[in-house]
DNA sequence: GCAGAAAAGTGCGTGCACGCAAGTTTGCGT
DNA sequence: ACGCAAACTTGCGTGCACGCACTTTTCTGC
């Protein structure tokens, strides 16, 4: 039997405590509001020392956010890779990312509402966009047949940056619609924003693909 | 008389203390090594309270780095804008950035060496790349005649991301050449790396420029 | 199985970031 | 010139991140 790489029980328990910690963090934050949650509380809820807590997370925000965005990092690579070779790199990447963000990582709407409300959490949420960079680099390199290692890195970084801009914009407008008591999101849904922000990068992705294809024959 | 925007003496003094703080931070870090510099020391050297210190900088690393990279943020916009309208957007941006990073912010080589040596400082240095994003956004918007506010944002973010990748790569190799006792930088100078990493974005910049030009007539 | 190595968990100490609520300086209108 | 308002500075208190050294748990080779 093939263990999921590396020793089994060890990684398994690690993953378990990690999830327990972030779950507890989210639960407590929802119950009492994020400002009334001490690191000690989270640690105690899981039955682990505070010091151990911060071996896993180096900020409360990280722990809370992780409950919502944990597997995104892992899903990106698969999402891009599974697109048929027929479709272009640009559309493959764009559709994969849109999928990634439309299917809610799922737990609850209230979690997202909590995140979009509190500034510290919003910031942490924006920061998670950079987590897709490395998986994306590999996925793009796979599609390009990695002739030059730099191009995939730059493209992945740019895509991640565009995603960040989209999320920032989304947060900005949703915040505005909350405070202003507006009815619906003025500037569009997150998927729409993602498409809008990723569109300007299409030429770069296409060009890289053409270069790679030309080089391959 | 036109003050440099906003009230004169106030901003002037603020800027003075800011510079004094970062200068002191750098000086002390060079003298004793960065690990032997307490925040209190920096504050005391400038004659200001520690609390005030962190009204200006929220980490020692920031303060030290700022001594080297302070005006970069301001110079980018000017650097892009001053390129003649004849040259394309892509080359204007690339050349401006290369200039920005080749002309050393200047102070001393030892400062840079200190930065490239200590991990915490390296990380802070990498983070400074994102500071060019907003000025770049304005500069690009200016050249495109800002029809759509999103495109400049995405492009600027992508360029900043590419610059970050270049700096990361540069730091990686210089670190390797230090530890391995290698002679010269294996993968190229920073300017070369910048050109390499920015090249894949050229199609995106060109395309945006074409779209803007088409729209203008 | 068992011994030794590797890794995760823990306790402790230190330096720091940051909110808050004064105190102090600067700028502006009249 | 004068006083008010806004901006900057400061002291204090709290929670936290993180290095270090040590214990406990898990893995590996024999």
Coordinates of C-alpha atoms (C1' of nucleotides) in Angstrom, one line a residue:
Chain A
X1 CA 0.0 0.0 0.0
X2 CA 1.2 3.4 -0.8
X3 CA 1.1 5.9 2.0
X4 CA 0.3 9.4 0.9
X5 CA 4.0 10.0 0.8
X6 CA 6.0 10.2 3.9
X7 CA 5.1 8.3 7.1
X8 CA 1.5 7.7 7.5
X9 CA 0.3 8.1 11.1
X10 CA 2.5 11.1 11.7
X11 CA 1.2 13.2 8.8
X12 CA -2.3 12.0 9.5
X13 CA -2.3 13.2 13.1
X14 CA -0.7 16.5 12.1
X15 CA -3.4 17.1 9.6
X16 CA -6.0 16.2 12.2
X17 CA -4.8 18.6 14.8
X18 CA -4.4 21.3 12.1
X19 CA -8.0 20.9 11.1
X20 CA -9.2 20.6 14.6
X21 CA -7.4 23.9 15.4
X22 CA -8.8 25.8 12.5
X23 CA -12.3 24.4 13.0
X24 CA -12.2 25.4 16.7
X25 CA -10.9 28.8 15.7
X26 CA -13.8 29.4 13.3
X27 CA -16.4 28.0 15.7
X28 CA -15.2 30.2 18.6
X29 CA -15.0 33.2 16.3
X30 CA -18.5 32.7 15.1
X31 CA -19.8 32.2 18.7
X32 CA -18.2 35.1 20.4
X33 CA -16.9 37.3 17.7
X34 CA -13.3 37.2 16.6
X35 CA -12.1 39.7 19.1
X36 CA -13.2 37.7 22.0
X37 CA -11.1 34.7 21.1
X38 CA -7.8 34.2 22.7
X39 CA -5.1 31.9 21.3
X40 CA -5.3 30.1 24.6
X41 CA -9.0 29.4 24.1
X42 CA -8.4 27.8 20.7
X43 CA -5.6 25.7 22.1
X44 CA -7.6 24.7 25.1
X45 CA -10.6 23.8 23.0
X46 CA -8.5 21.3 21.0
X47 CA -6.6 20.1 24.0
X48 CA -3.2 21.2 23.0
X49 CA -0.7 23.7 24.3
X50 CA -0.7 27.3 23.0
X51 CA 2.8 26.8 21.9
X52 CA 1.7 24.0 19.7
X53 CA -1.1 26.1 18.3
X54 CA 1.4 28.5 16.9
X55 CA 3.5 25.7 15.4
X56 CA 0.6 25.4 13.0
X57 CA -0.7 28.9 12.6
X58 CA 1.2 32.2 13.2
X59 CA -1.9 34.3 13.6
X60 CA -5.5 33.9 14.7
X61 CA -6.6 35.1 11.3
X62 CA -4.7 32.3 9.5
X63 CA -6.4 29.7 11.7
X64 CA -9.9 31.0 11.0
X65 CA -9.4 31.5 7.3
X66 CA -7.8 28.0 6.9
X67 CA -11.2 26.5 7.9
X68 CA -12.6 27.9 4.7
X69 CA -9.8 27.8 2.2
X70 CA -7.7 24.8 3.3
X71 CA -7.8 22.6 0.3
X72 CA -7.8 25.3 -2.4
X73 CA -4.1 25.0 -2.7
X74 CA -4.3 21.4 -3.5
X75 CA -7.3 21.7 -5.8
X76 CA -5.9 24.2 -8.2
X77 CA -3.3 22.0 -9.7
X78 CA -5.8 19.2 -10.3
X79 CA -8.3 21.6 -11.7
X80 CA -6.0 23.0 -14.3
X81 CA -4.5 19.6 -15.2
X82 CA -7.9 18.0 -15.7
X83 CA -8.9 20.3 -18.5
X84 CA -8.6 18.5 -21.8
X85 CA -5.5 19.3 -23.8
X86 CA -7.7 20.7 -26.6
X87 CA -8.6 23.9 -24.8
X88 CA -6.0 26.6 -24.7
X89 CA -3.9 27.3 -21.6
X90 CA -5.6 30.6 -21.0
X91 CA -9.1 29.2 -20.9
X92 CA -8.0 26.2 -18.9
X93 CA -6.5 28.4 -16.2
X94 CA -9.3 30.8 -16.1
X95 CA -12.1 28.2 -15.9
X96 CA -10.2 26.3 -13.3
X97 CA -9.9 29.3 -11.1
X98 CA -13.4 30.4 -11.6
X99 CA -14.6 27.0 -10.6
X100 CA -12.3 27.1 -7.7
X101 CA -13.9 30.2 -6.3
X102 CA -17.5 29.7 -7.3
X103 CA -17.9 26.3 -5.7
X104 CA -17.7 27.6 -2.1
X105 CA -15.1 25.7 -0.2
X106 CA -18.2 25.4 1.5
X107 CA -18.9 25.5 5.1
X108 CA -21.3 28.2 5.8
X109 CA -22.3 31.6 4.5
X110 CA -21.9 33.0 8.0
X111 CA -18.3 32.2 7.9
X112 CA -17.9 34.2 4.7
X113 CA -19.9 37.0 6.1
X114 CA -17.7 37.0 9.2
X115 CA -14.6 37.2 7.0
X116 CA -15.9 40.0 4.8
X117 CA -16.9 42.0 7.8
X118 CA -13.8 42.1 9.9
X119 CA -10.8 44.0 8.4
X120 CA -8.2 41.7 9.8
X121 CA -9.9 38.7 8.3
X122 CA -10.4 40.3 5.0
X123 CA -6.7 41.0 4.8
X124 CA -5.9 37.4 5.7
X125 CA -8.4 36.2 3.1
X126 CA -6.7 38.3 0.4
X127 CA -3.4 36.9 1.4
X128 CA -4.6 33.4 0.7
X129 CA -4.7 34.1 -3.0
X130 CA -0.9 33.8 -3.2
X131 CA -1.2 30.2 -2.0
X132 CA -2.3 29.1 -5.4
X133 CA 1.0 30.4 -7.0
X134 CA 3.1 27.3 -6.5
X135 CA 0.6 24.7 -7.5
X136 CA -0.3 26.9 -10.5
X137 CA 3.4 27.1 -11.5
X138 CA 3.6 23.3 -11.6
X139 CA 0.3 23.0 -13.5
X140 CA 1.3 25.6 -16.1
X141 CA 4.8 24.1 -16.4
X142 CA 3.1 20.8 -17.1
X143 CA 1.1 22.2 -19.9
X144 CA 3.9 24.1 -21.4
X145 CA 6.3 21.2 -21.2
X146 CA 8.6 23.3 -19.1
X147 CA 11.3 24.4 -21.5
X148 CA 12.1 27.4 -19.5
X149 CA 11.4 27.3 -15.8
X150 CA 11.0 31.0 -15.5
X151 CA 8.0 31.6 -17.7
X152 CA 5.6 29.4 -15.7
X153 CA 6.7 31.1 -12.5
X154 CA 6.0 34.5 -13.9
X155 CA 2.7 33.5 -15.4
X156 CA 1.5 31.8 -12.2
X157 CA 2.6 34.8 -10.2
X158 CA 0.7 37.1 -12.5
X159 CA -2.4 35.0 -12.4
X160 CA -2.3 34.9 -8.6
X161 CA -1.9 38.7 -8.6
X162 CA -4.9 39.1 -10.9
X163 CA -6.9 36.9 -8.6
X164 CA -5.8 39.0 -5.6
X165 CA -6.9 42.1 -7.4
X166 CA -10.3 40.5 -8.1
X167 CA -10.8 39.5 -4.5
X168 CA -9.8 43.0 -3.3
X169 CA -12.3 44.6 -5.7
X170 CA -14.9 42.1 -4.6
X171 CA -14.3 42.8 -0.9
X172 CA -14.3 46.5 -1.6
X173 CA -17.7 46.5 -3.2
X174 CA -19.3 44.1 -0.8
X175 CA -18.1 46.2 2.0
X176 CA -19.5 49.3 0.4
X177 CA -22.8 47.6 -0.2
X178 CA -23.0 46.6 3.5
X179 CA -22.2 50.0 4.9
X180 CA -24.2 51.9 2.4
X181 CA -27.1 49.5 2.8
X182 CA -27.1 48.9 -0.9
X183 CA -29.2 46.1 -2.3
X184 CA -26.9 44.0 -4.5
X185 CA -23.3 43.9 -5.4
X186 CA -22.7 46.8 -7.7
X187 CA -19.7 45.7 -9.6
X188 CA -20.5 42.0 -10.1
X189 CA -20.1 38.7 -8.6
X190 CA -16.8 37.2 -7.7
X191 CA -16.7 34.9 -10.8
X192 CA -17.5 37.8 -13.0
X193 CA -14.7 39.8 -11.4
X194 CA -12.3 37.0 -11.8
X195 CA -13.0 36.7 -15.5
X196 CA -12.7 40.5 -15.9
X197 CA -9.3 40.6 -14.1
X198 CA -7.9 37.6 -15.8
X199 CA -8.8 38.7 -19.3
X200 CA -5.9 41.1 -19.7
X201 CA -3.5 38.2 -19.1
X202 CA -4.9 36.0 -21.8
X203 CA -2.5 37.4 -24.4
X204 CA 0.5 36.5 -22.2
X205 CA -0.8 33.0 -21.6
X206 CA -1.5 32.4 -25.3
X207 CA 1.9 33.7 -26.4
X208 CA 3.7 31.4 -24.0
X209 CA 1.7 28.5 -25.3
X210 CA 2.5 29.4 -28.9
X211 CA 6.2 29.6 -28.1
X212 CA 6.1 26.3 -26.3
X213 CA 4.2 24.6 -29.2
X214 CA 6.6 26.1 -31.7
X215 CA 9.5 24.9 -29.8
X216 CA 8.1 21.4 -29.4
X217 CA 8.1 20.5 -33.1
Chain B
X1 CA 3.8 80.0 -2.0
X2 CA 2.8 76.4 -2.7
X3 CA 3.7 74.0 0.0
X4 CA 4.4 70.5 -1.3
X5 CA 0.7 69.7 -0.7
X6 CA -0.7 69.7 2.7
X7 CA 0.8 71.6 5.6
X8 CA 4.5 72.2 5.3
X9 CA 6.3 72.0 8.6
X10 CA 4.3 69.1 9.8
X11 CA 5.0 66.8 6.9
X12 CA 8.5 67.9 6.8
X13 CA 9.2 66.9 10.4
X14 CA 7.4 63.7 9.9
X15 CA 9.6 62.8 6.9
X16 CA 12.6 63.9 8.9
X17 CA 11.9 61.5 11.8
X18 CA 11.0 58.7 9.4
X19 CA 14.3 59.1 7.6
X20 CA 16.2 59.5 10.9
X21 CA 14.6 56.3 12.2
X22 CA 15.4 54.2 9.2
X23 CA 18.9 55.7 9.0
X24 CA 19.6 54.9 12.6
X25 CA 18.1 51.4 12.1
X26 CA 20.5 50.7 9.2
X27 CA 23.5 52.2 11.0
X28 CA 23.0 50.2 14.2
X29 CA 22.3 47.0 12.2
X30 CA 25.5 47.5 10.3
X31 CA 27.5 48.2 13.5
X32 CA 26.3 45.4 15.7
X33 CA 24.5 43.0 13.4
X34 CA 20.7 43.1 13.0
X35 CA 20.1 40.7 15.9
X36 CA 21.7 43.0 18.4
X37 CA 19.5 45.9 17.7
X38 CA 16.4 46.4 19.9
X39 CA 13.6 48.7 18.9
X40 CA 14.4 50.7 22.0
X41 CA 17.9 51.3 20.7
X42 CA 16.6 52.8 17.4
X43 CA 14.1 55.0 19.2
X44 CA 16.7 56.1 21.7
X45 CA 19.2 56.9 19.0
X46 CA 16.7 59.2 17.3
X47 CA 15.5 60.6 20.6
X48 CA 11.9 59.5 20.3
X49 CA 9.7 57.1 22.2
X50 CA 9.6 53.4 21.2
X51 CA 5.9 53.8 20.7
X52 CA 6.5 56.5 18.1
X53 CA 9.0 54.3 16.3
X54 CA 6.3 51.9 15.6
X55 CA 3.9 54.6 14.4
X56 CA 6.3 54.7 11.5
X57 CA 7.5 51.2 11.1
X58 CA 5.8 48.0 12.2
X59 CA 8.9 45.9 12.1
X60 CA 12.6 46.3 12.5
X61 CA 13.1 44.9 9.0
X62 CA 10.9 47.6 7.5
X63 CA 12.9 50.3 9.1
X64 CA 16.2 49.0 7.9
X65 CA 15.0 48.2 4.4
X66 CA 13.4 51.6 4.1
X67 CA 16.8 53.2 4.3
X68 CA 17.6 51.6 0.9
X69 CA 14.4 51.6 -0.9
X70 CA 12.6 54.7 0.4
X71 CA 12.0 56.7 -2.8
X72 CA 11.6 53.8 -5.2
X73 CA 7.9 54.1 -4.8
X74 CA 7.9 57.7 -5.9
X75 CA 10.4 57.2 -8.7
X76 CA 8.5 54.5 -10.6
X77 CA 5.6 56.7 -11.7
X78 CA 8.0 59.4 -12.9
X79 CA 10.3 56.8 -14.6
X80 CA 7.4 55.4 -16.6
X81 CA 5.8 58.7 -17.4
X82 CA 9.0 60.3 -18.7
X83 CA 9.5 57.7 -21.5
X84 CA 8.5 59.3 -24.8
X85 CA 5.1 58.4 -26.1
X86 CA 6.7 56.8 -29.1
X87 CA 8.0 53.8 -27.3
X88 CA 5.5 51.1 -26.6
X89 CA 4.0 50.6 -23.2
X90 CA 5.8 47.3 -22.6
X91 CA 9.3 48.7 -23.3
X92 CA 8.5 51.9 -21.3
X93 CA 7.6 49.8 -18.3
X94 CA 10.4 47.4 -18.6
X95 CA 13.1 49.9 -19.1
X96 CA 11.8 52.1 -16.3
X97 CA 11.9 49.2 -13.9
X98 CA 15.3 48.0 -15.0
X99 CA 16.6 51.6 -14.5
X100 CA 15.0 51.7 -11.1
X101 CA 16.8 48.6 -9.9
X102 CA 20.1 49.1 -11.6
X103 CA 20.8 52.5 -10.3
X104 CA 21.3 51.4 -6.8
X105 CA 19.2 53.4 -4.3
X106 CA 22.7 53.8 -3.6
X107 CA 23.9 54.0 -0.1
X108 CA 26.4 51.2 0.4
X109 CA 27.2 47.9 -0.9
X110 CA 27.5 46.6 2.7
X111 CA 23.8 47.5 3.2
X112 CA 22.8 45.3 0.4
X113 CA 25.1 42.6 1.5
X114 CA 23.5 42.8 5.0
X115 CA 20.1 42.5 3.4
X116 CA 21.0 39.6 1.2
X117 CA 22.5 37.7 4.1
X118 CA 19.9 37.8 6.7
X119 CA 16.7 35.8 6.0
X120 CA 14.3 38.2 7.7
X121 CA 15.7 41.1 5.8
X122 CA 15.6 39.2 2.5
X123 CA 11.9 38.6 3.0
X124 CA 11.3 42.2 3.8
X125 CA 13.2 43.2 0.8
X126 CA 11.1 41.0 -1.4
X127 CA 8.0 42.5 0.1
X128 CA 9.0 46.0 -1.0
X129 CA 8.4 45.0 -4.6
X130 CA 4.7 45.3 -4.1
X131 CA 5.1 49.0 -3.2
X132 CA 5.5 49.8 -6.9
X133 CA 2.1 48.5 -7.6
X134 CA 0.0 51.6 -7.0
X135 CA 2.3 54.1 -8.7
X136 CA 2.6 51.7 -11.6
X137 CA -1.2 51.5 -11.8
X138 CA -1.4 55.2 -12.2
X139 CA 1.4 55.4 -14.7
X140 CA -0.1 52.6 -16.9
X141 CA -3.6 54.2 -16.6
X142 CA -2.1 57.4 -17.8
X143 CA -0.5 55.8 -20.8
X144 CA -3.7 53.8 -21.7
X145 CA -6.0 56.8 -21.2
X146 CA -7.8 54.8 -18.6
X147 CA -10.8 53.6 -20.3
X148 CA -11.3 50.7 -18.0
X149 CA -9.9 51.1 -14.5
X150 CA -9.4 47.3 -14.0
X151 CA -6.9 46.6 -16.7
X152 CA -4.2 48.9 -15.4
X153 CA -4.6 47.4 -12.0
X154 CA -4.2 43.9 -13.2
X155 CA -1.2 44.8 -15.4
X156 CA 0.5 46.7 -12.6
X157 CA -0.1 43.9 -10.2
X158 CA 1.3 41.4 -12.7
X159 CA 4.4 43.5 -13.4
X160 CA 5.0 43.8 -9.6
X161 CA 4.6 40.1 -9.3
X162 CA 7.1 39.5 -12.0
X163 CA 9.5 41.8 -10.3
X164 CA 9.0 39.9 -7.1
X165 CA 9.8 36.7 -8.8
X166 CA 12.9 38.2 -10.3
X167 CA 14.1 39.4 -6.9
X168 CA 13.4 36.1 -5.3
X169 CA 15.4 34.3 -8.0
X170 CA 18.2 36.8 -7.6
X171 CA 18.3 36.3 -3.9
X172 CA 18.2 32.6 -4.3
X173 CA 21.2 32.5 -6.5
X174 CA 23.2 35.0 -4.6
X175 CA 22.6 33.1 -1.4
X176 CA 23.7 29.9 -3.1
X177 CA 26.8 31.6 -4.4
X178 CA 27.6 32.7 -0.9
X179 CA 27.1 29.5 0.9
X180 CA 28.6 27.4 -1.9
X181 CA 31.5 29.7 -2.1
X182 CA 30.8 30.1 -5.7
X183 CA 32.6 32.9 -7.6
X184 CA 30.0 34.8 -9.5
X185 CA 26.3 35.0 -9.8
X186 CA 25.3 31.9 -11.8
X187 CA 21.9 32.9 -13.2
X188 CA 22.7 36.5 -14.1
X189 CA 22.5 40.0 -12.7
X190 CA 19.4 41.5 -11.4
X191 CA 18.7 43.6 -14.5
X192 CA 19.0 40.5 -16.7
X193 CA 16.7 38.6 -14.4
X194 CA 14.2 41.5 -14.5
X195 CA 14.2 41.5 -18.3
X196 CA 13.8 37.7 -18.4
X197 CA 10.9 37.7 -15.9
X198 CA 9.1 40.7 -17.5
X199 CA 9.4 39.4 -21.0
X200 CA 6.4 37.0 -20.7
X201 CA 4.2 39.9 -19.8
X202 CA 5.0 41.9 -23.0
X203 CA 2.1 40.4 -25.0
X204 CA -0.4 41.4 -22.3
X205 CA 0.9 44.9 -22.2
X206 CA 1.0 45.2 -26.0
X207 CA -2.5 43.9 -26.3
X208 CA -3.9 46.3 -23.7
X209 CA -2.1 49.2 -25.5
X210 CA -3.6 48.1 -28.9
X211 CA -7.1 47.9 -27.4
X212 CA -6.7 51.3 -25.9
X213 CA -5.4 52.8 -29.1
X214 CA -8.2 51.2 -31.1
X215 CA -10.7 52.6 -28.7
X216 CA -9.3 56.1 -28.8
X217 CA -10.0 56.7 -32.5
Chain C
dG1 C1' 10.2 -6.7 19.4
dC2 C1' 13.9 -3.2 20.6
dA3 C1' 17.2 0.4 20.5
dG4 C1' 18.3 4.6 18.6
dA5 C1' 17.0 8.4 15.6
dA6 C1' 13.7 11.7 14.1
dA7 C1' 9.9 14.5 14.8
dA8 C1' 6.1 16.5 17.2
dG9 C1' 4.5 18.7 21.6
dT10 C1' 5.5 21.6 25.6
dG11 C1' 7.2 25.3 29.1
dC12 C1' 9.5 29.3 29.5
dG13 C1' 11.4 33.8 28.5
dT14 C1' 11.9 37.8 25.6
dG15 C1' 10.8 41.4 22.4
dC16 C1' 7.3 43.4 19.9
dA17 C1' 2.9 45.2 17.7
dC18 C1' -0.9 47.7 18.6
dG19 C1' -5.2 49.7 21.0
dC20 C1' -6.4 53.4 24.0
dA21 C1' -6.4 57.5 26.3
dA22 C1' -4.0 61.3 27.8
dG23 C1' -0.5 65.1 26.8
dT24 C1' 1.9 68.2 23.4
dT25 C1' 2.8 70.6 19.1
dT26 C1' 1.3 72.8 14.8
dG27 C1' -1.6 75.2 11.7
dC28 C1' -5.5 78.3 10.6
dG29 C1' -9.0 81.6 11.0
dT30 C1' -10.2 86.0 12.6
Chain D
dA1 C1' -1.7 88.0 18.4
dC2 C1' -4.7 84.3 20.2
dG3 C1' -7.2 80.4 20.8
dC4 C1' -9.3 76.3 18.9
dA5 C1' -9.0 72.1 16.3
dA6 C1' -6.4 68.6 14.2
dA7 C1' -2.4 66.0 14.1
dC8 C1' 1.6 63.9 16.2
dT9 C1' 3.8 61.9 20.4
dT10 C1' 3.8 59.2 24.4
dG11 C1' 3.0 55.8 28.4
dC12 C1' 0.7 51.9 29.6
dG13 C1' -1.3 47.4 29.2
dT14 C1' -2.3 43.2 26.8
dG15 C1' -1.8 39.4 23.7
dC16 C1' 1.2 37.2 20.8
dA17 C1' 5.1 35.3 17.9
dC18 C1' 9.0 32.8 18.2
dG19 C1' 13.7 30.9 19.8
dC20 C1' 15.5 27.4 22.8
dA21 C1' 15.9 23.5 25.5
dC22 C1' 13.5 19.4 27.1
dT23 C1' 10.0 15.6 27.1
dT24 C1' 7.1 12.4 24.7
dT25 C1' 5.7 10.1 20.7
dT26 C1' 6.4 7.8 16.3
dC27 C1' 9.3 5.6 12.8
dT28 C1' 13.1 2.6 11.0
dG29 C1' 16.7 -0.9 10.8
dC30 C1' 18.3 -4.9 12.9

